[in-house]
GROMACS .gro file of C-alpha atoms in nm:
model
  260
    1MET     CA    1   2.282  -5.778  -4.137
    2LEU     CA    2   1.968  -5.630  -4.295
    3THR     CA    3   1.672  -5.695  -4.036
    4PRO     CA    4   1.398  -5.857  -4.251
    5ASP     CA    5   1.067  -5.730  -4.285
    6ILE     CA    6   0.890  -6.031  -4.104
    7THR     CA    7   1.027  -6.281  -3.897
    8ILE     CA    8   0.907  -6.620  -3.774
    9MET     CA    9   1.092  -6.738  -3.475
   10SER     CA   10   1.074  -7.004  -3.192
   11VAL     CA   11   0.962  -7.296  -3.402
   12GLY     CA   12   0.666  -7.080  -3.548
   13THR     CA   13   0.526  -6.955  -3.238
   14GLU     CA   14   0.642  -6.601  -3.295
   15ILE     CA   15   0.555  -6.375  -3.605
   16THR     CA   16   0.697  -6.015  -3.559
   17TYR     CA   17   0.726  -5.703  -3.785
   18GLY     CA   18   1.003  -5.463  -3.886
   19ASN     CA   19   1.264  -5.338  -3.660
   20SER     CA   20   1.055  -5.303  -3.377
   21MET     CA   21   0.944  -5.657  -3.368
   22GLU     CA   22   0.582  -5.576  -3.365
   23PRO     CA   23   0.388  -5.882  -3.272
   24ASP     CA   24   0.134  -5.992  -3.484
   25ASN     CA   25  -0.181  -6.032  -3.224
   26GLY     CA   26  -0.419  -6.222  -3.487
   27TRP     CA   27  -0.128  -6.515  -3.444
   28VAL     CA   28  -0.086  -6.470  -3.083
   29GLU     CA   29  -0.515  -6.540  -3.044
   30CYS     CA   30  -0.438  -6.828  -3.284
   31LEU     CA   31  -0.198  -6.982  -3.026
   32ASN     CA   32  -0.378  -6.924  -2.741
   33GLN     CA   33  -0.667  -7.179  -2.805
   34LYS     CA   34  -0.628  -7.489  -2.596
   35TRP     CA   35  -0.289  -7.424  -2.455
   36ASP     CA   36  -0.199  -7.330  -2.112
   37ARG     CA   37   0.165  -7.354  -2.067
   38ASN     CA   38   0.153  -7.409  -1.688
   39ILE     CA   39  -0.062  -7.743  -1.731
   40VAL     CA   40   0.235  -7.793  -1.995
   41LEU     CA   41   0.500  -7.746  -1.703
   42GLU     CA   42   0.308  -7.919  -1.446
   43GLU     CA   43   0.258  -8.293  -1.636
   44THR     CA   44   0.609  -8.283  -1.811
   45SER     CA   45   0.775  -8.235  -1.484
   46LYS     CA   46   0.637  -8.609  -1.383
   47VAL     CA   47   0.876  -8.719  -1.676
   48SER     CA   48   1.211  -8.749  -1.534
   49GLU     CA   49   1.361  -8.829  -1.880
   50LEU     CA   50   1.284  -8.474  -1.986
   51THR     CA   51   1.537  -8.207  -1.918
   52LEU     CA   52   1.409  -7.855  -1.920
   53GLN     CA   53   1.614  -7.639  -2.156
   54SER     CA   54   1.770  -7.322  -2.053
   55GLU     CA   55   1.550  -7.018  -1.987
   56THR     CA   56   1.661  -6.847  -2.319
   57GLU     CA   57   1.499  -7.114  -2.493
   58GLN     CA   58   1.142  -7.101  -2.338
   59ARG     CA   59   0.875  -6.886  -2.514
   60PRO     CA   60   0.499  -6.808  -2.418
   61HIS     CA   61   0.405  -7.101  -2.665
   62LYS     CA   62   0.673  -7.292  -2.667
   63VAL     CA   63   0.816  -7.534  -2.393
   64SER     CA   64   1.168  -7.689  -2.486
   65PHE     CA   65   1.328  -8.014  -2.350
   66TYR     CA   66   1.614  -8.232  -2.382
   67VAL     CA   67   1.532  -8.599  -2.450
   68GLN     CA   68   1.756  -8.876  -2.527
   69LYS     CA   69   1.685  -9.008  -2.899
   70ASP     CA   70   1.580  -9.376  -2.839
   71ARG     CA   71   1.318  -9.263  -2.581
   72ALA     CA   72   1.198  -8.954  -2.810
   73GLU     CA   73   0.921  -9.157  -2.977
   74ASP     CA   74   0.767  -9.306  -2.686
   75ILE     CA   75   0.768  -9.007  -2.441
   76THR     CA   76   0.611  -8.786  -2.759
   77ARG     CA   77   0.339  -9.028  -2.771
   78SER     CA   78   0.288  -9.057  -2.387
   79VAL     CA   79   0.307  -8.664  -2.289
   80SER     CA   80   0.076  -8.632  -2.587
   81THR     CA   81  -0.216  -8.821  -2.464
   82CYS     CA   82  -0.140  -8.698  -2.115
   83LEU     CA   83  -0.208  -8.354  -2.225
   84LYS     CA   84  -0.510  -8.419  -2.418
   85GLU     CA   85  -0.663  -8.581  -2.124
   86ARG     CA   86  -0.591  -8.246  -1.975
   87GLY     CA   87  -0.784  -8.035  -2.231
   88LEU     CA   88  -0.486  -7.925  -2.437
   89ASP     CA   89  -0.431  -7.962  -2.820
   90VAL     CA   90  -0.058  -7.934  -2.838
   91LYS     CA   91   0.184  -8.042  -3.106
   92ILE     CA   92   0.517  -8.233  -3.003
   93ILE     CA   93   0.818  -8.175  -3.256
   94TYR     CA   94   1.133  -8.356  -3.228
   95SER     CA   95   1.451  -8.261  -3.381
   96GLY     CA   96   1.831  -8.247  -3.396
   97GLY     CA   97   1.858  -8.585  -3.222
   98MET     CA   98   1.753  -8.434  -2.893
   99ASP     CA   99   1.524  -8.147  -2.871
  100LEU     CA  100   1.164  -8.208  -2.787
  101ASP     CA  101   0.932  -7.864  -2.834
  102ILE     CA  102   0.576  -7.857  -2.717
  103LEU     CA  103   0.366  -7.582  -2.877
  104PRO     CA  104  -0.004  -7.523  -2.915
  105GLN     CA  105  -0.141  -7.748  -3.243
  106CYS     CA  106  -0.164  -7.477  -3.476
  107ALA     CA  107   0.182  -7.347  -3.429
  108GLY     CA  108   0.499  -7.457  -3.625
  109LYS     CA  109   0.690  -7.281  -3.888
  110GLY     CA  110   0.484  -7.435  -4.196
  111GLN     CA  111   0.174  -7.287  -3.996
  112ALA     CA  112   0.314  -6.966  -3.952
  113LEU     CA  113   0.395  -6.924  -4.325
  114ALA     CA  114   0.030  -7.033  -4.411
  115TYR     CA  115  -0.079  -6.802  -4.190
  116LEU     CA  116   0.095  -6.542  -4.364
  117HIS     CA  117   0.022  -6.630  -4.719
  118ASP     CA  118  -0.390  -6.624  -4.614
  119LYS     CA  119  -0.300  -6.266  -4.466
  120PHE     CA  120  -0.087  -6.161  -4.767
  121LYS     CA  121  -0.357  -6.321  -5.020
  122ALA     CA  122  -0.686  -6.131  -4.837
  123GLU     CA  123  -0.468  -5.811  -4.870
  124GLY     CA  124  -0.397  -5.887  -5.267
  125LYS     CA  125  -0.010  -5.894  -5.164
  126LEU     CA  126   0.061  -6.277  -5.206
  127PRO     CA  127   0.444  -6.304  -5.309
  128GLU     CA  128   0.494  -6.484  -5.661
  129ASN     CA  129   0.795  -6.676  -5.504
  130THR     CA  130   0.852  -6.839  -5.162
  131LEU     CA  131   1.180  -7.047  -5.103
  132VAL     CA  132   1.153  -7.228  -4.743
  133CYS     CA  133   1.475  -7.370  -4.645
  134GLY     CA  134   1.562  -7.613  -4.376
  135ASP     CA  135   1.811  -7.854  -4.173
  136SER     CA  136   1.626  -8.023  -3.919
  137GLY     CA  137   1.282  -8.165  -3.829
  138ASN     CA  138   1.114  -7.856  -3.694
  139ASP     CA  139   1.158  -7.765  -4.034
  140ALA     CA  140   0.950  -8.012  -4.226
  141ASP     CA  141   0.659  -7.827  -4.190
  142LEU     CA  142   0.757  -7.562  -4.430
  143TYR     CA  143   0.770  -7.821  -4.732
  144THR     CA  144   0.372  -7.917  -4.672
  145ILE     CA  145   0.259  -7.533  -4.754
  146PRO     CA  146   0.117  -7.535  -5.129
  147ASP     CA  147   0.263  -7.281  -5.389
  148VAL     CA  148   0.638  -7.276  -5.238
  149HIS     CA  149   0.970  -7.411  -5.338
  150GLY     CA  150   1.159  -7.598  -5.086
  151VAL     CA  151   1.557  -7.652  -5.023
  152MET     CA  152   1.698  -7.896  -4.770
  153VAL     CA  153   2.091  -7.807  -4.759
  154SER     CA  154   2.310  -8.104  -4.795
  155ASN     CA  155   2.412  -8.103  -4.424
  156ALA     CA  156   2.040  -8.152  -4.333
  157GLN     CA  157   1.999  -8.372  -4.020
  158GLU     CA  158   1.902  -8.719  -4.024
  159GLU     CA  159   1.505  -8.672  -3.960
  160LEU     CA  160   1.460  -8.399  -4.237
  161LEU     CA  161   1.635  -8.660  -4.454
  162GLN     CA  162   1.374  -8.925  -4.332
  163TRP     CA  163   1.067  -8.708  -4.384
  164HIS     CA  164   1.173  -8.636  -4.746
  165GLY     CA  165   1.241  -8.954  -4.841
  166ILE     CA  166   0.872  -9.074  -4.695
  167TYR     CA  167   0.702  -8.749  -4.836
  168ALA     CA  168   0.853  -8.559  -5.068
  169LYS     CA  169   1.125  -8.773  -5.255
  170ASN     CA  170   0.940  -8.719  -5.648
  171ASN     CA  171   0.834  -8.361  -5.546
  172PRO     CA  172   1.000  -8.147  -5.830
  173LYS     CA  173   0.955  -7.822  -5.610
  174ILE     CA  174   1.179  -7.967  -5.318
  175ILE     CA  175   1.511  -8.029  -5.382
  176HIS     CA  176   1.783  -8.184  -5.162
  177ALA     CA  177   2.114  -7.956  -5.218
  178LYS     CA  178   2.463  -8.030  -5.325
  179GLU     CA  179   2.605  -7.749  -5.112
  180ARG     CA  180   2.597  -7.703  -4.746
  181CYS     CA  181   2.433  -7.417  -4.536
  182ALA     CA  182   2.366  -7.085  -4.707
  183ALA     CA  183   2.553  -7.205  -5.048
  184GLY     CA  184   2.264  -7.460  -5.059
  185ILE     CA  185   2.016  -7.199  -5.028
  186ILE     CA  186   2.175  -6.977  -5.342
  187GLU     CA  187   2.199  -7.321  -5.517
  188ALA     CA  188   1.798  -7.326  -5.465
  189ILE     CA  189   1.764  -6.991  -5.600
  190GLY     CA  190   1.939  -7.091  -5.916
  191HIS     CA  191   1.771  -7.400  -5.941
  192PHE     CA  192   1.417  -7.239  -5.930
  193ASN     CA  193   1.535  -6.940  -6.122
  194LEU     CA  194   1.411  -6.723  -5.843
  195GLY     CA  195   1.709  -6.456  -5.849
  196PRO     CA  196   2.104  -6.401  -5.863
  197SER     CA  197   2.236  -6.743  -5.754
  198ILE     CA  198   2.616  -6.617  -5.670
  199SER     CA  199   2.640  -6.471  -5.343
  200PRO     CA  200   2.755  -6.079  -5.381
  201ARG     CA  201   3.047  -6.167  -5.176
  202ASP     CA  202   3.177  -6.379  -5.453
  203VAL     CA  203   3.142  -6.108  -5.685
  204THR     CA  204   3.484  -5.966  -5.798
  205ASP     CA  205   3.344  -5.692  -6.012
  206LEU     CA  206   3.110  -5.491  -5.786
  207SER     CA  207   3.047  -5.209  -6.084
  208ASP     CA  208   2.897  -5.478  -6.305
  209SER     CA  209   2.509  -5.437  -6.254
  210LYS     CA  210   2.287  -5.488  -6.523
  211LEU     CA  211   1.991  -5.286  -6.481
  212GLU     CA  212   1.781  -5.487  -6.704
  213THR     CA  213   1.791  -5.780  -6.442
  214PHE     CA  214   1.800  -5.512  -6.159
  215ASP     CA  215   1.728  -5.673  -5.807
  216PRO     CA  216   1.732  -5.379  -5.511
  217ALA     CA  217   1.787  -5.609  -5.235
  218TYR     CA  218   2.082  -5.777  -5.435
  219GLU     CA  219   2.225  -5.416  -5.511
  220VAL     CA  220   2.195  -5.305  -5.135
  221VAL     CA  221   2.406  -5.614  -5.020
  222LYS     CA  222   2.685  -5.531  -5.309
  223PHE     CA  223   2.658  -5.187  -5.168
  224TYR     CA  224   2.734  -5.303  -4.798
  225LEU     CA  225   3.014  -5.528  -4.918
  226PHE     CA  226   3.165  -5.250  -5.139
  227TYR     CA  227   3.162  -5.043  -4.810
  228GLU     CA  228   3.335  -5.332  -4.616
  229ARG     CA  229   3.627  -5.363  -4.902
  230TRP     CA  230   3.676  -4.973  -4.945
  231ARG     CA  231   3.728  -4.916  -4.564
  232LEU     CA  232   3.999  -5.179  -4.588
  233ALA     CA  233   4.146  -5.019  -4.891
  234GLU     CA  234   4.084  -5.323  -5.108
  235VAL     CA  235   3.873  -5.167  -5.387
  236GLU     CA  236   4.057  -5.084  -5.691
  237ASN     CA  237   3.881  -4.830  -5.938
  238SER     CA  238   3.633  -4.739  -5.692
  239GLU     CA  239   3.549  -4.445  -5.900
  240LEU     CA  240   3.388  -4.672  -6.174
  241TYR     CA  241   3.193  -4.829  -5.920
  242LEU     CA  242   3.090  -4.508  -5.739
  243ALA     CA  243   2.957  -4.389  -6.107
  244ASN     CA  244   2.783  -4.734  -6.125
  245LEU     CA  245   2.641  -4.659  -5.804
  246LYS     CA  246   2.485  -4.338  -5.912
  247ALA     CA  247   2.318  -4.517  -6.187
  248VAL     CA  248   2.153  -4.792  -5.952
  249CYS     CA  249   2.044  -4.518  -5.733
  250VAL     CA  250   1.868  -4.351  -6.018
  251CYS     CA  251   1.729  -4.698  -6.082
  252LEU     CA  252   1.573  -4.744  -5.742
  253ALA     CA  253   1.439  -4.367  -5.745
  254LEU     CA  254   1.243  -4.458  -6.050
  255LEU     CA  255   1.157  -4.821  -5.888
  256PHE     CA  256   0.990  -4.623  -5.564
  257ASN     CA  257   0.830  -4.360  -5.775
  258PHE     CA  258   0.637  -4.631  -6.004
  259SER     CA  259   0.554  -4.818  -5.661
  260PHE     CA  260   0.406  -4.522  -5.478
   0.00000   0.00000   0.00000
């Protein structure tokens, strides 16, 4: 898979850049405000109904538990009150019918995205189009950010669909896709006219590139798919595609020359 330029992970508690996964130190400083992981662990250890998730699910600014669905609301309320009395300012997110995450108040996927938008805007680089995609309750914050398009895939979990029904049912910039998983995201790309709305894997003629609607990222994916099929001897008229690839490379070269 292609490595994203920027990655938001761990329920919005980590922002990293590039292949080296360089952390955003400004975001770390924000998360450190009124946060003490040791206090969170100390107080939650007193709640027998909380089961700590495996070590691989824990992060410096995220403490994750399992909890029974019928107890989640009461435990969220009591733990929040307890930690506030200890001087912490936390956010508790319940999702997936059993996952309970305790984070700093300023954390979350939506807050991380808003932080990046503010950072890009200050640098004069605010993206023209942002599409947020989700399937569980811990994705809800993403849809509250101004100037974004949003999609909930058809197989989204109950808590996210409930949130949509209460807060975003009549918002034209947020849709509930008819398709599942990645197909739902592709559906939204087409719905909002954000780019090609067919997966490159479903393109039968890989040589059919329209340079007037040229999309570098799309062409890169198509190249990898061509290479995959070529290695399996599944490509007919490979000479035609290679000629088209040369034209695409010329277009890429011109694009980067203009950019720099």
